[in-house]
Structure formats: structure tokens, C-alpha cells
Coordinates of C-alpha atoms and ligand atoms in Angstrom, one line a residue:
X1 CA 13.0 -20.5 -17.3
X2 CA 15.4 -18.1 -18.7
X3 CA 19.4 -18.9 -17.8
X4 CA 20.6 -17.7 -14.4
X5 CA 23.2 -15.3 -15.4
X6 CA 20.9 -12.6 -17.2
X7 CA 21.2 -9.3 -16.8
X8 CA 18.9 -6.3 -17.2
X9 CA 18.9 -4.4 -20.6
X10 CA 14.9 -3.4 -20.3
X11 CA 12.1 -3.0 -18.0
X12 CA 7.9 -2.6 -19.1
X13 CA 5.7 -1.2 -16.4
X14 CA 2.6 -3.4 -17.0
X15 CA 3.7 -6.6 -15.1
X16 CA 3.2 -9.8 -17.4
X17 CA 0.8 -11.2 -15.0
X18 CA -2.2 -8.2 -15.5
X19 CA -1.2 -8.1 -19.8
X20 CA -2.0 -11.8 -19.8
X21 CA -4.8 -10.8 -17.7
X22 CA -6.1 -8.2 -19.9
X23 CA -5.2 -10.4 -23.1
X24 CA -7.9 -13.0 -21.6
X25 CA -10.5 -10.4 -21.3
X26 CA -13.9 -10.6 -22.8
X27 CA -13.6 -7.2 -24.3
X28 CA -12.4 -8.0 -27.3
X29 CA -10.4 -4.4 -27.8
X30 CA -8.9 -4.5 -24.5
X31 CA -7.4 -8.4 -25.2
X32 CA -5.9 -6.7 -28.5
X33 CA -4.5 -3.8 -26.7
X34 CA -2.9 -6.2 -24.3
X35 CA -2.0 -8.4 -26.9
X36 CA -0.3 -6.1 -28.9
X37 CA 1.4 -4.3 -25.6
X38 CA 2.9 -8.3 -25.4
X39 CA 3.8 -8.7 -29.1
X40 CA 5.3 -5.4 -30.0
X41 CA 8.0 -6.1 -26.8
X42 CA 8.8 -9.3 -28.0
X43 CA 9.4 -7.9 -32.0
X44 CA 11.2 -5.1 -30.3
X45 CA 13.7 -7.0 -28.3
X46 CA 14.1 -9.1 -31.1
X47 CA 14.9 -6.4 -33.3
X48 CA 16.8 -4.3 -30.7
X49 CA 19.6 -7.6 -30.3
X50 CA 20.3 -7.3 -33.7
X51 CA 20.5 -3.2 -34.0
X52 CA 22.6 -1.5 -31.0
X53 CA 21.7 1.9 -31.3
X54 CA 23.9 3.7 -33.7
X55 CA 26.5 6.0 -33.1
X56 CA 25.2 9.1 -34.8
X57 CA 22.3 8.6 -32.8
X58 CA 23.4 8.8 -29.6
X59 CA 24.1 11.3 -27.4
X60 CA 24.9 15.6 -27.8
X61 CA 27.1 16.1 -24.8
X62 CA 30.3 14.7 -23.9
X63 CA 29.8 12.7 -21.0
X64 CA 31.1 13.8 -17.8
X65 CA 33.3 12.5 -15.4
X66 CA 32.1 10.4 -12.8
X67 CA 30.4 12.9 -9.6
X68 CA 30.4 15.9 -11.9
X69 CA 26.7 17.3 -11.6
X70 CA 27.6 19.8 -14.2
X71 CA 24.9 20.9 -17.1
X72 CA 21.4 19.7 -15.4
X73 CA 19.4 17.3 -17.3
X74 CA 19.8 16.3 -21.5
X75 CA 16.5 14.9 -22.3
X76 CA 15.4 14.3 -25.3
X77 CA 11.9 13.1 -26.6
X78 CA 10.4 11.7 -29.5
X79 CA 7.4 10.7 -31.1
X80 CA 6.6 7.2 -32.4
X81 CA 3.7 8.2 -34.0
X82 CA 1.4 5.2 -32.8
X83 CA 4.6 3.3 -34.6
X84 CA 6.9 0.7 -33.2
X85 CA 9.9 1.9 -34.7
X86 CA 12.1 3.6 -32.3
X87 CA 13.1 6.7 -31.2
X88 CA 10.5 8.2 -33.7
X89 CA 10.4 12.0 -34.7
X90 CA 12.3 13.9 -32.5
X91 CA 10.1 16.7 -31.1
X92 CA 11.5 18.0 -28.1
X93 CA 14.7 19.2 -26.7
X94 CA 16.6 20.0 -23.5
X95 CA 15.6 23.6 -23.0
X96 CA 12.9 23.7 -25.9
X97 CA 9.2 25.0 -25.3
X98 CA 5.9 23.0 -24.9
X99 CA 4.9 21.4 -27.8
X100 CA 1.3 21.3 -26.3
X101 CA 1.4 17.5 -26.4
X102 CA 0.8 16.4 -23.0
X103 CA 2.3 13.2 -23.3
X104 CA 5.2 14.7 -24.2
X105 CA 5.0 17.3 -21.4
X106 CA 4.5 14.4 -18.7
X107 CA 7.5 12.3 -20.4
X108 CA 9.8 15.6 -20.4
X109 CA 8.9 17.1 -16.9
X110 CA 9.1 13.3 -15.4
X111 CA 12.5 13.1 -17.1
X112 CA 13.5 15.7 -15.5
X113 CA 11.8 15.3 -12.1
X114 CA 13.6 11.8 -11.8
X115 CA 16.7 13.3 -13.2
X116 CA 16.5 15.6 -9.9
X117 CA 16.2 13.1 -7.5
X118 CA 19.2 11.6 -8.3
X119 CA 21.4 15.0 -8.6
X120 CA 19.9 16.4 -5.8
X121 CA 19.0 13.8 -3.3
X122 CA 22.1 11.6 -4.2
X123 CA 24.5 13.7 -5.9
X124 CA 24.5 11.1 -8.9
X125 CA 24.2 13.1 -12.2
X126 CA 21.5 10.9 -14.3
X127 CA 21.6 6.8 -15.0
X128 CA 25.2 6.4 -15.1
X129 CA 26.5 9.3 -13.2
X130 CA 28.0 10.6 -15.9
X131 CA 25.5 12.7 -17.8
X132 CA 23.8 10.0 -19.7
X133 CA 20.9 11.8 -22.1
X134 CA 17.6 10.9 -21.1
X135 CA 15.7 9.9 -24.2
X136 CA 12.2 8.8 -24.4
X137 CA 9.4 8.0 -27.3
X138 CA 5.9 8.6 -26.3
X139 CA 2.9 7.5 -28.7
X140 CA 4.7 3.8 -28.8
X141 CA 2.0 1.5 -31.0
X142 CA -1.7 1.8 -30.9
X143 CA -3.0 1.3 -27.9
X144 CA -0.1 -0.1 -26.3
X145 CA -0.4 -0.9 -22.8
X146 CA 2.4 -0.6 -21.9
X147 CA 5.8 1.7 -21.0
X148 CA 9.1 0.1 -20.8
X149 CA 13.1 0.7 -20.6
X150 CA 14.6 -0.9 -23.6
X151 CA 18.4 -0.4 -22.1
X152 CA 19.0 2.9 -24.4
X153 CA 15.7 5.0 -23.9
X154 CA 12.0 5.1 -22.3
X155 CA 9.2 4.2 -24.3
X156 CA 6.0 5.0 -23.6
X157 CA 2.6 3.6 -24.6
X158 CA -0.8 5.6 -24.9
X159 CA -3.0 2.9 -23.1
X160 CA -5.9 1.1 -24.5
X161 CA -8.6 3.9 -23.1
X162 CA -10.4 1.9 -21.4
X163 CA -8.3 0.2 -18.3
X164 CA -5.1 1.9 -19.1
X165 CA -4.6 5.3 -20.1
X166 CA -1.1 7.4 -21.3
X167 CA 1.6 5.7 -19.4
X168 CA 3.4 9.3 -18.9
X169 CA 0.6 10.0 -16.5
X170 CA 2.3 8.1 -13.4
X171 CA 5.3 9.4 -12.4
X172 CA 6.7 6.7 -10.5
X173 CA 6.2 4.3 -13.6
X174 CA 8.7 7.0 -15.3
X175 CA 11.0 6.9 -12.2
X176 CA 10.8 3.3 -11.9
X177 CA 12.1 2.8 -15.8
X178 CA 14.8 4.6 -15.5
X179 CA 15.8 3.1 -12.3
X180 CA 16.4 0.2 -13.8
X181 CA 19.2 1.9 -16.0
X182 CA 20.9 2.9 -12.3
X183 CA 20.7 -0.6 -11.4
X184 CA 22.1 -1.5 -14.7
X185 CA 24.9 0.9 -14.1
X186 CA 25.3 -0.4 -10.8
X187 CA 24.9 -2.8 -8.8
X188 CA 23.7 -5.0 -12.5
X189 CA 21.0 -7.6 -10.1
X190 CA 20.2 -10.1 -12.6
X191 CA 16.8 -10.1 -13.3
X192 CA 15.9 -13.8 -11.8
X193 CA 14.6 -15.0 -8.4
X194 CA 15.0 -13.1 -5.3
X195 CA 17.8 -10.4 -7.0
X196 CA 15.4 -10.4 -9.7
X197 CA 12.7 -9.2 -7.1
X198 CA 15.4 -6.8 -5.5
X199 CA 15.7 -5.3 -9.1
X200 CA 12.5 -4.7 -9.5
X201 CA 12.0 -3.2 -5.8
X202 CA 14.8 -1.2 -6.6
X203 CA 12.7 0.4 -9.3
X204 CA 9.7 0.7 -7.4
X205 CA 11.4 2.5 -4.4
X206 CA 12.9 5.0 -6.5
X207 CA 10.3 5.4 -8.8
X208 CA 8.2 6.2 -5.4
X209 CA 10.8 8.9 -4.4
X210 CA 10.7 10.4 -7.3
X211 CA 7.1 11.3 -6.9
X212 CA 7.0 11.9 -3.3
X213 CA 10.1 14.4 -3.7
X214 CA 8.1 16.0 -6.6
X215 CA 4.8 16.2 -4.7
X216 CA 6.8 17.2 -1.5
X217 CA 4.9 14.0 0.4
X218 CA 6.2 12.9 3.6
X219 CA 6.6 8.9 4.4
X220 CA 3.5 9.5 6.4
X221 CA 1.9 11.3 3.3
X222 CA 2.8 9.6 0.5
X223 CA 0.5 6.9 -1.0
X224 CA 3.2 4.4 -1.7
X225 CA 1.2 3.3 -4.7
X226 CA 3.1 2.2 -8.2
X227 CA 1.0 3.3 -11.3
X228 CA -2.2 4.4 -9.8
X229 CA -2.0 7.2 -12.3
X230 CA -2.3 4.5 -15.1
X231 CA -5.5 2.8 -14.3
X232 CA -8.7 5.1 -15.3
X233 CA -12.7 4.3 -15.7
X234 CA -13.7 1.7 -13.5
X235 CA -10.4 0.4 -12.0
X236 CA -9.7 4.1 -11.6
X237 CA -8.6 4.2 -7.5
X238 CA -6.8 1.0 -7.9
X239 CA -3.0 0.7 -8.9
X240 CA -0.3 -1.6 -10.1
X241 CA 1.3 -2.1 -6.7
X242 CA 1.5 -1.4 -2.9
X243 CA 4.3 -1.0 -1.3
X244 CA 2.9 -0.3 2.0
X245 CA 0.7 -2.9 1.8
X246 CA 1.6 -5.3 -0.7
X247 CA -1.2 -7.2 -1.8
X248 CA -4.0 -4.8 -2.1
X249 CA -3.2 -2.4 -5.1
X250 CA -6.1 -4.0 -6.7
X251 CA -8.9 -6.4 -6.2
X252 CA -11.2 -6.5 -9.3
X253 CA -12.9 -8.9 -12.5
X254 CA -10.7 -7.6 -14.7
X255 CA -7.2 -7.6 -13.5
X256 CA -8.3 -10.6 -10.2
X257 CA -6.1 -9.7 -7.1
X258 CA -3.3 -8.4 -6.3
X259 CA -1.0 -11.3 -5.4
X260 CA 2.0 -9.8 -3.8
X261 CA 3.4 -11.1 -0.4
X262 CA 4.4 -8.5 2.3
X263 CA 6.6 -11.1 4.3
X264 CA 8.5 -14.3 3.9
X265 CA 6.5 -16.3 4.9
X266 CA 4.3 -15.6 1.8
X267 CA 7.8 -15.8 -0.3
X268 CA 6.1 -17.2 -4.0
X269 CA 8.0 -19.7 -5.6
X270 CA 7.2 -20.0 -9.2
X271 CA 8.9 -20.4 -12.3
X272 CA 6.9 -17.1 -13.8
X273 CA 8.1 -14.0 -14.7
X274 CA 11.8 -15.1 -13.9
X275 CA 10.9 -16.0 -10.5
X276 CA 7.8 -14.2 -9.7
X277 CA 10.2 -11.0 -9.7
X278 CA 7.1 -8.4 -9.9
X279 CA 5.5 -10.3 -7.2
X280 CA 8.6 -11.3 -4.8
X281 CA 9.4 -7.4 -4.8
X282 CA 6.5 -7.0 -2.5
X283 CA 8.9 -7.9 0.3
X284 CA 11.6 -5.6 0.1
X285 CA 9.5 -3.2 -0.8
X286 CA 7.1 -3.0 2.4
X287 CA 10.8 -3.1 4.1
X288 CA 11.3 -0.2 2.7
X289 CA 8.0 1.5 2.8
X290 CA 8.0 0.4 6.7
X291 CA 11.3 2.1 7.7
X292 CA 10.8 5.1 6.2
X293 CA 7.4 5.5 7.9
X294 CA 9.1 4.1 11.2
X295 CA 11.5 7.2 10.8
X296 CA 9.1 9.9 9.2
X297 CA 10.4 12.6 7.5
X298 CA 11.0 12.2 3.8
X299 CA 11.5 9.1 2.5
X300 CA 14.7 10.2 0.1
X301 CA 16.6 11.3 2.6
X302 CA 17.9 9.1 6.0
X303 CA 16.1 5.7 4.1
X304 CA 16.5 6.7 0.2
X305 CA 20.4 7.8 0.8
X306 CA 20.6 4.3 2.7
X307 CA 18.8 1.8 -0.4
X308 CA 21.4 3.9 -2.6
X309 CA 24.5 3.9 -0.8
X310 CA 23.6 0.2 -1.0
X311 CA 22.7 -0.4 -4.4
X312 CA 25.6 1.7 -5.8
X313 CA 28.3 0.7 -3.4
X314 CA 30.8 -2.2 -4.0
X315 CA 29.5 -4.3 -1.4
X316 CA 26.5 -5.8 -3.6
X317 CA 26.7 -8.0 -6.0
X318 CA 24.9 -9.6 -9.0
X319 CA 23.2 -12.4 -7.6
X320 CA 22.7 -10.7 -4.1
X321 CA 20.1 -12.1 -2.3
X322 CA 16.9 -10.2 0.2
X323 CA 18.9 -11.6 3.3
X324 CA 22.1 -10.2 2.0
X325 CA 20.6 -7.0 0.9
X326 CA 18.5 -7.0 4.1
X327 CA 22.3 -6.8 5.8
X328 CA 24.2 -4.6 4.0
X329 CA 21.6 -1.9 4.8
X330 CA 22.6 -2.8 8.3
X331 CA 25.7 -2.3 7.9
X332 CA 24.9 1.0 6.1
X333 CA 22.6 2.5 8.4
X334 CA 25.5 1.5 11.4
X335 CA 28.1 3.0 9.2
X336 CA 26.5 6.2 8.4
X337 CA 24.5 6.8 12.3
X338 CA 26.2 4.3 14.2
X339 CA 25.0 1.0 16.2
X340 CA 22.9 1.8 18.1
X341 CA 21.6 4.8 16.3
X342 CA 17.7 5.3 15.7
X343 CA 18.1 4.4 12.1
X344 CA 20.5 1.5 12.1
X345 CA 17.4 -0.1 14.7
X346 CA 14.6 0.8 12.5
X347 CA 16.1 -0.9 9.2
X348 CA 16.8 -3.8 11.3
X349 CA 13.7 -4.1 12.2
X350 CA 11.8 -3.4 9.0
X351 CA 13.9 -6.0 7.7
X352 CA 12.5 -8.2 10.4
X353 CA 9.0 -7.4 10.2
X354 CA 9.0 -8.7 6.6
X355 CA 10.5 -12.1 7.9
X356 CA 14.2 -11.5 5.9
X357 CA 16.1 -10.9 9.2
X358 CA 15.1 -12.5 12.4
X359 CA 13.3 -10.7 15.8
X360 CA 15.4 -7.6 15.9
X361 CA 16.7 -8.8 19.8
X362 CA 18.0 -12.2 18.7
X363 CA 21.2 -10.6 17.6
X364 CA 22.6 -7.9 15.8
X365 CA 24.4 -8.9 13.2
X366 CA 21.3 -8.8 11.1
X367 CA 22.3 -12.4 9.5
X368 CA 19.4 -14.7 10.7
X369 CA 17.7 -15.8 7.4
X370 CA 14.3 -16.7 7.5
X371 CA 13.8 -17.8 4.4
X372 CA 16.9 -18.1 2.2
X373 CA 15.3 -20.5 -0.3
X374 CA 13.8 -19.8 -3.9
X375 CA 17.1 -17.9 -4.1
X376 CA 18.1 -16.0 -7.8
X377 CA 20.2 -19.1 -8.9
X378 CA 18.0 -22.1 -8.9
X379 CA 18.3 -24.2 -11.5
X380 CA 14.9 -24.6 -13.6
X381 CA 13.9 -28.0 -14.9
X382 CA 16.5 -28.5 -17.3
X383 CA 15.6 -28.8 -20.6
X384 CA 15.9 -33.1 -22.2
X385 CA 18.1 -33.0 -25.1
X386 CA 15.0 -33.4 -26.7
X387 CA 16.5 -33.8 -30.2
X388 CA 13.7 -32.5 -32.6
X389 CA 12.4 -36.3 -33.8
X390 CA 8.9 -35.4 -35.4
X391 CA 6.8 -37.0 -32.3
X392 CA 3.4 -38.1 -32.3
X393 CA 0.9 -36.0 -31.1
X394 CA -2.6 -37.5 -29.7
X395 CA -5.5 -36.1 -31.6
X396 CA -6.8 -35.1 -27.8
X397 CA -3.1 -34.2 -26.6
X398 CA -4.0 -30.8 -23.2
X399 CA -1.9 -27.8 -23.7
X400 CA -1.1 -25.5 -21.4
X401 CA -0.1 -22.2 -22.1
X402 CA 1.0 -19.3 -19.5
X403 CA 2.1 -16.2 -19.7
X404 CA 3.8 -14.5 -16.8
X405 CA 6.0 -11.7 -16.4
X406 CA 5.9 -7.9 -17.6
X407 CA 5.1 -4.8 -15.2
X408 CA 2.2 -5.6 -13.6
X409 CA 3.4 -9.0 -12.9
X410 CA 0.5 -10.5 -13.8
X411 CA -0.3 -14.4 -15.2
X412 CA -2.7 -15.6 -17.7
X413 CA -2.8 -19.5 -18.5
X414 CA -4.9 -21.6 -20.9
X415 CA -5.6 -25.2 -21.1
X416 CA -6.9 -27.1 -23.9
X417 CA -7.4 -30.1 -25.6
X418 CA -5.5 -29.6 -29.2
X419 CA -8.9 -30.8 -31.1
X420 CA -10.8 -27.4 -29.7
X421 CA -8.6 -25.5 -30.9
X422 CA -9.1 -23.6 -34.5
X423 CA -8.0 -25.7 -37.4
X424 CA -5.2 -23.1 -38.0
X425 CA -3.9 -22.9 -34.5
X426 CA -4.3 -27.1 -33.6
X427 CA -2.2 -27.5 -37.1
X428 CA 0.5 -25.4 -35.6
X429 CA 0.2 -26.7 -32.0
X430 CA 1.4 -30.3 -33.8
X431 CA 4.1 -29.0 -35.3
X432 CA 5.3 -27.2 -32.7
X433 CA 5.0 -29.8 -30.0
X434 CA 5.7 -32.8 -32.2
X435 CA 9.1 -31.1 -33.7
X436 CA 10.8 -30.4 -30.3
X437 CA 10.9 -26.6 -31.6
X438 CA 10.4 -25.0 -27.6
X439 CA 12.6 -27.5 -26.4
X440 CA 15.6 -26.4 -28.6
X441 CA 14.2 -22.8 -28.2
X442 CA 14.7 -23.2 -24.6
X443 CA 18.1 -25.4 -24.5
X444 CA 19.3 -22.5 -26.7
X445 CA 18.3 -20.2 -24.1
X446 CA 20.0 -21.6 -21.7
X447 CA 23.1 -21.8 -23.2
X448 CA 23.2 -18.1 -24.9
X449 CA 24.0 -15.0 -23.9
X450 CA 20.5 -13.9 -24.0
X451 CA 20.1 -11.3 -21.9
X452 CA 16.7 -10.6 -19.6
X453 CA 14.1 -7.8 -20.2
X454 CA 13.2 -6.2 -17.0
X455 CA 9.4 -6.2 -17.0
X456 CA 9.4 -8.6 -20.2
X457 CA 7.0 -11.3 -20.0
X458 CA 8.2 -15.6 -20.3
X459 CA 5.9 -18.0 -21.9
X460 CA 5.3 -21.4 -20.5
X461 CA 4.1 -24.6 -22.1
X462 CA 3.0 -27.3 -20.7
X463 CA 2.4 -30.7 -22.6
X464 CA 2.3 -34.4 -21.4
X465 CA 2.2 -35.8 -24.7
X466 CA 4.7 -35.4 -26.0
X467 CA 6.3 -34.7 -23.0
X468 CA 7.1 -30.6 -23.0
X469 CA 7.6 -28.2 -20.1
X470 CA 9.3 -25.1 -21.5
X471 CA 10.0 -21.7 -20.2
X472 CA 10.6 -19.2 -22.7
X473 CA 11.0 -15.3 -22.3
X474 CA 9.2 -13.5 -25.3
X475 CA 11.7 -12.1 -26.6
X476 CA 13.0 -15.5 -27.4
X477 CA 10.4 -16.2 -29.4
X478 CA 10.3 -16.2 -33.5
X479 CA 6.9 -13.9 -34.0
X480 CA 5.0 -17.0 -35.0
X481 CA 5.4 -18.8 -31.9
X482 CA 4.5 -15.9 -29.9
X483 CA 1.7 -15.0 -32.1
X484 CA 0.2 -19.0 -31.3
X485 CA 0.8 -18.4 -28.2
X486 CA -1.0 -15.2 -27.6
X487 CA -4.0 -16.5 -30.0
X488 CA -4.2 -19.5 -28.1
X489 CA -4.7 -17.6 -24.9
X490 CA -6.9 -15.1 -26.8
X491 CA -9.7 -17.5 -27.2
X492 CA -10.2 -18.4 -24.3
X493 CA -13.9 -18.5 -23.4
X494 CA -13.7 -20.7 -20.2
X495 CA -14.1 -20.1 -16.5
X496 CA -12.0 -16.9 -14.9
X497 CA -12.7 -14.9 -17.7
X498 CA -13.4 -11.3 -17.4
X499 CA -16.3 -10.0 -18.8
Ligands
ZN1 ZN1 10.5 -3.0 -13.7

């Protein structure tokens, strides 16, 4: 697993979970659009560490000072051209005219739309309350499945046609992106374990609000879906997530079941996707999704202005937990309508209905945990010093690789005996395992500064000879590594295979 102090620099809507999915699919151009959705992040992140975005590329206008909603939105988008080199060819403006390419319409309008929300629901002029330009690059790779927020600017991916289409089509996955920047800005949750999972609910509630302010939806109207917009053809109907109703976005061969939990008692502890953060968020998120429907009305306005009075205001911190969330909004709601107020009541109780506070009439301090465990700081198996001593490695030595992580939060994992794999790939598998390379990989991990990816995906590997249990986030990875990794999970012909 990935150290405990990282922080968000960048977010990709497809959770890692339905990527490795889709990677594992029978359809061999849909596995390759996954694939590559799952490679090109990891080159990326590499290359963006070692490149911060240059001066002369960076803004037009001065930024503001802090509150000023002066000037309306700077957006600025560009076109990678079915490239992976970022931002692309610049082709539209603040204030310039349709180019007549709809994903650049979608990206600009939803820019723009999620800009609004902010100024106009929370007074909060763009990611940093300052002004920040809004860039994004649509046309990211060839059939990229994939968007993501790479800490400077949206990216956006055309989809692979088939299960996936443009990724500027869902206007909550454009809200949600950039909602990690505000978390970045503000209340920084590191992107691990249950703040991890608040991070990521962050994103999905104000990616929702976004939409439902655009589409002028009610809590009682509003479909509460994440990325329905993205899935066409067959899986068209279905969507990333629920936040209503976690658990049910999707049910299908293809993508398997949605596996989010709506209360603790369903908490999922696992080591994937930095803690299960795309699937933990199901929690907070039906919290959220129930008060506002508890309170009608519009959902960015008494419930929305409490989440961000919350996630912007000094009492949350870094490693905050659901339970401590779950209590400052408490306090929020009592401080803004008072005690006993309709609204302070109704967040209590969403809270409790999700099992993260207690029965609402036990109490009212709101501080009952009911499940404080699998917290954001739990130490992962720590790494041996595994000293890279060539090992042996049995000719009939059982890998297991796993993939976890990215948007949709979905897992794909592979076992197999070293001797079916490929010449090529079982030649590799030996060095790899019998050098200690993922161990140091991961021990060096640990002990950088390595910063998480929001929506990135981890790799695990599993070995018993020689002993190896590493968890690696992609963009840790040298692009051979990954590239085994994804191969080795490519060929999978066994059982829980799509077709
Ligand atoms: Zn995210």
C-alpha cells in the first residue's frame, strides 16, 4: 500500500476496479482501451513528477484575492489530438465561439457550469478561490477510457466506443474532477482509507450538485447517479455510482456488480485502491444523498452549503475520519440553524442511518462511532528489508496480480502458475520476483514523498515463493513493470471472464 501521508495531486473518473475489469474482457479492443486508459496514467504521472507545469504556461489573469468573485470563469481548453502529451493544441478560449467540436463544447460549458456552482452557490470563485484558470484537454489517447485531474488541468478521454463513450458527456464526472482540486485547496484529505473515501465522496457530492443545479433537479428529482452519461450500448442505463443507493449503479458480465456499501456495517476493508476509497465513499455519500432528500429542496443549498462550510473550514483536517466528518456537520448544521433546528436533526440522522453516528436519541453530541476501524492511517504490511538477493524461483511458483483503484473503483486479479505464462512474460516474472525489484519499489514508496493520484489505480502482487506481497500505485511503477503487469492480467482466459 501506498505511505499514509499522501496527498491528492490527481483524480481519473473510471475507478480502478471497472479498468481492470474491462482490461480482463474478452473483447480484445475493449481490454486495450482499458489497458491503455491504465498505462497512459501511469506514464503520465511519471512524467508529470518530473515536469511541474512551466511558468509561461500557466495562467492569463492575475489571481485574485481570496472571496473576490470578480471576472467569471477563465477556462481554457485544448486538444490532445488522440495524444498523451499534455495540454495539447490550444483551441478554445474564455469568451471564444464554438468550435463545433462537441467534446470541446461539453468540456467548456461543464467548466463553466461547475465553475458556477461554486461562485454562485458558495461564493468561492473557482478551485482555489482565487480565480484559478480552468484548463482542460479533451481527445486524451486513443480510446482512452478514462478522464482524470492531473493537479494542474482536466483531461479528458474519448472512450473506447463500445462501453464508454466521450468522458465530457457526464457532467458530474467534470464536476467531480475538479472537486478534487477544492479539496486539494482545502481541506487536502489524503487520499487513503476512510479520508480517502471522504475525498472521493467529496467529489462525488459536488460533482452531483453541479448537475442538479445545471438541470435545475430537486433532491427528490435528481438521479444521484455518477457517470451514467459515460456508459453507452448495452450498459447504457447503468452508471459508475449511486449515491442514493450505493451498490446498484450496475449489475452486468462486463463490469460484475456494483460493490459499494451504503452503511457501516458493510465498511470494506481492503488494501485496494488505497483503501477501497472509490468503494468506502458509498457511505458518506448516501449520507449525503439521504439528508438532502430528508430536507427537499435543492440539494446545494441548506445540505451543499453545509458539506462545504465543512470541507473548507478549519475545523477538518488531513486524516479526518467518517465519524469526525459525520460530527463536524453536526456542529455545522447547529451552528448555522441551531440545535434543535430541522436541519441540524436531519444530518444527524443521515449520519446515523449509514451506521457512522449512533440512533439519533442516544445523544446529541453526534460522537458515538459505530465503526471507527479501517481508519486512513493503518499501517499496511510493512515491506521485509528484502534486500534484492537474486532468489530462486520454483519453475511452478502462483502469481497473483491485482489491480485496484482508478474511478470506477473497480478490481481485476489474476493467478497463475509462472510456467503458463508466455515465455516472454514467465522470463520477466523471475526476474522480477527473484530480484526483490517490488519489494524495494514498495520500501521506496513508503519512505518518499510520493504523492497519491486521486482515482489512480495500485497494483498488487502476490507471491509465496519467494515470499512477495507488494502494494504499488501505478504511477510507481517503471513502464515495464506495469506493462507485465497489465499483460499478465490481459491474458487471462479463466473463469469470471467477460465475454
Ligand atoms: Zn475521484
Amino acid at each position: 500500500m501506498t505511505g499514509d501521508n499522501d496527498h491528492t495531486t490527481r483524480c481519473t473518473i473510471v475507478p480502478p476496479h471497472i479498468l481492470e475489469r474491462l482490461a480482463l474482457s474478452g473483447d480484445a479492443e475493449l481490454a486495450a482501451a482499458a489497458r491503455e486508459a491504465l498505462i497512459d496514467l501511469d506514464a503520465r504521472r511519471l512524467h508529470r513528477r518530473a515536469q511541474a507545469t512551466p511558468e509561461s504556461d500557466r495562467p492569463r489573469r492575475p489571481r485574485l484575492a481570496a472571496g473576490s468573485l470578480e471576472g467569471g470563469p477563465v477556462r481554457l481548453i485544448s486538444d490532445a489530438q488522440g495524444g498523451t502529451r499534455l495540454p495539447g493544441t490550444s483551441v478554445r478560449g474564455e469568451g471564444d465561439p464554438d468550435t463545433g467540436d462537441v467534446a470541446v463544447t461539453e468540456a467548456y460549458d461543464g467548466l463553466g457550469d461547475t465553475w458556477a456552482l461554486y461562485a454562485e452557490a458558495f461564493e468561492r470563485n473557482s478551485l482555489d478561490a482565487r480565480g484559478l484558470p480552468l484548463r482542460a484537454s479533451v481527445h486524451y489517447g486513443r480510446d482512452y477510457d478514462n478522464a482524470f485531474w492531473d493537479g494542474t488541468q482536466m483531461v479528458f478521454g474519448d472512450g473506447d466506443g463500445k462501453i464508454f463513450g466521450r468522458f465530457t458527456a457526464s457532467l458530474d464526472v467534470i464536476g467531480h474532477e475538479l472537486a478534487h482540486g477544492v479539496t486539494e485547496h482545502t481541506a487536502g484529505l489524503m487520499y487513503q482509507g476512510q479520508p480517502g473515501a471522504l475525498n472521493e465522496s467529496m467529489s462525488d457530492v459536488f460533482g452531483s450538485l453541479v448537475k442538479q443545479r445545471k438541470l435545475g433537479h430537486s433532491a427528490d428529482a435528481a438521479d444521484w447517479l455518477i457517470g451514467a452519461e459515460l456508459l453507452i450500448g448495452e450498459l447504457a442505463g447503468q452508471a459508475l455510482r449511486s449515491m442514493i443507493a450505493p451498490g446498484t449503479a450496475y449489475d452486468n458480465p462486463l463490469l460484475g456488480k456494483d460493490p459499494q456499501p451504503g452503511h457501516m456495517d458493510d465498511f470494506v476493508d481492503t488494501d485496494e485502491d488505497h483503501g477501497g476509497v472509490h468503494i468506502n465513499s458509498g457511505i458518506p455519500n448516501r449520507a449525503f444523498a439521504l439528508l438532502a432528500t430528508s430536507l427537499g429542496g435543492n440539494a446545494w443549498e441548506v445540505p451543499g452549503r453545509i458539506w462545504y462550510a465543512v470541507l473548507t473550514g478549519p475545523g477538518i483536517s488531513a486524516d479526518c475520519d467518517f465519524v469526525t466528518f459525520a460530527g463536524l456537520t453536526v456542529d455545522a448544521a447547529i451552528t448555522t440553524y441551531g440545535v434543535d433546528s430541522p436541519e441540524a436533526l436531519a444530518v444527524r440522522s443521515a449520519w446515523a442511518q449509514v451506521g457512522v453516528l449512533g440512533p439519533v436519541d442516544e445523544g446529541e453530541d453526534g460522537s458515538e462511532p459505530a465503526g471507527g476501524e479501517a481508519g486512513g492511517s493503518e499501517p499496511g504490511p510493512v515491506a521485509d528489508d528484502d534486500t534484492p538477493d537474486p532468489q530462486p524461483v520454483p519453475s511452478r511458483a502462483v502469481v497473483q496480480v491485482r489491480r485496484s483503484g482508478g474511478l470506477a473503483g473497480l478490481s481485476k486479479t489474476r493467478s497463475i502458475s509462472l510456467e503458463d505464462l508466455p515465455a516472454g512474460q514467465e522470463q520477466q516474472w523471475r526476474s522480477v520476483l527473484g530480484g526483490g525489484t517490488l519489494q524495494a519499489i514498495e520500501a521506496r514508496v513508503k519512505d518518499g514523498p510520493s504523492r497519491a493520484v486521486p482515482d489512480g489505480y495500485c497494483y498488487g502482487v502476490i507471491c509465496d515463493l519467494p515470499p512477495t506481497d507488494v502494494e504499488i500505485p501505478e504511477q510507481q511503477l517503471p513502464d515495464h513493470l506495469r506493462e507485465l503487469f497489465e499483460d499478465t492480467l490481459a491474458d487471462d482466459g479463466g473463469p469470471g471472464k467477460s465475454s
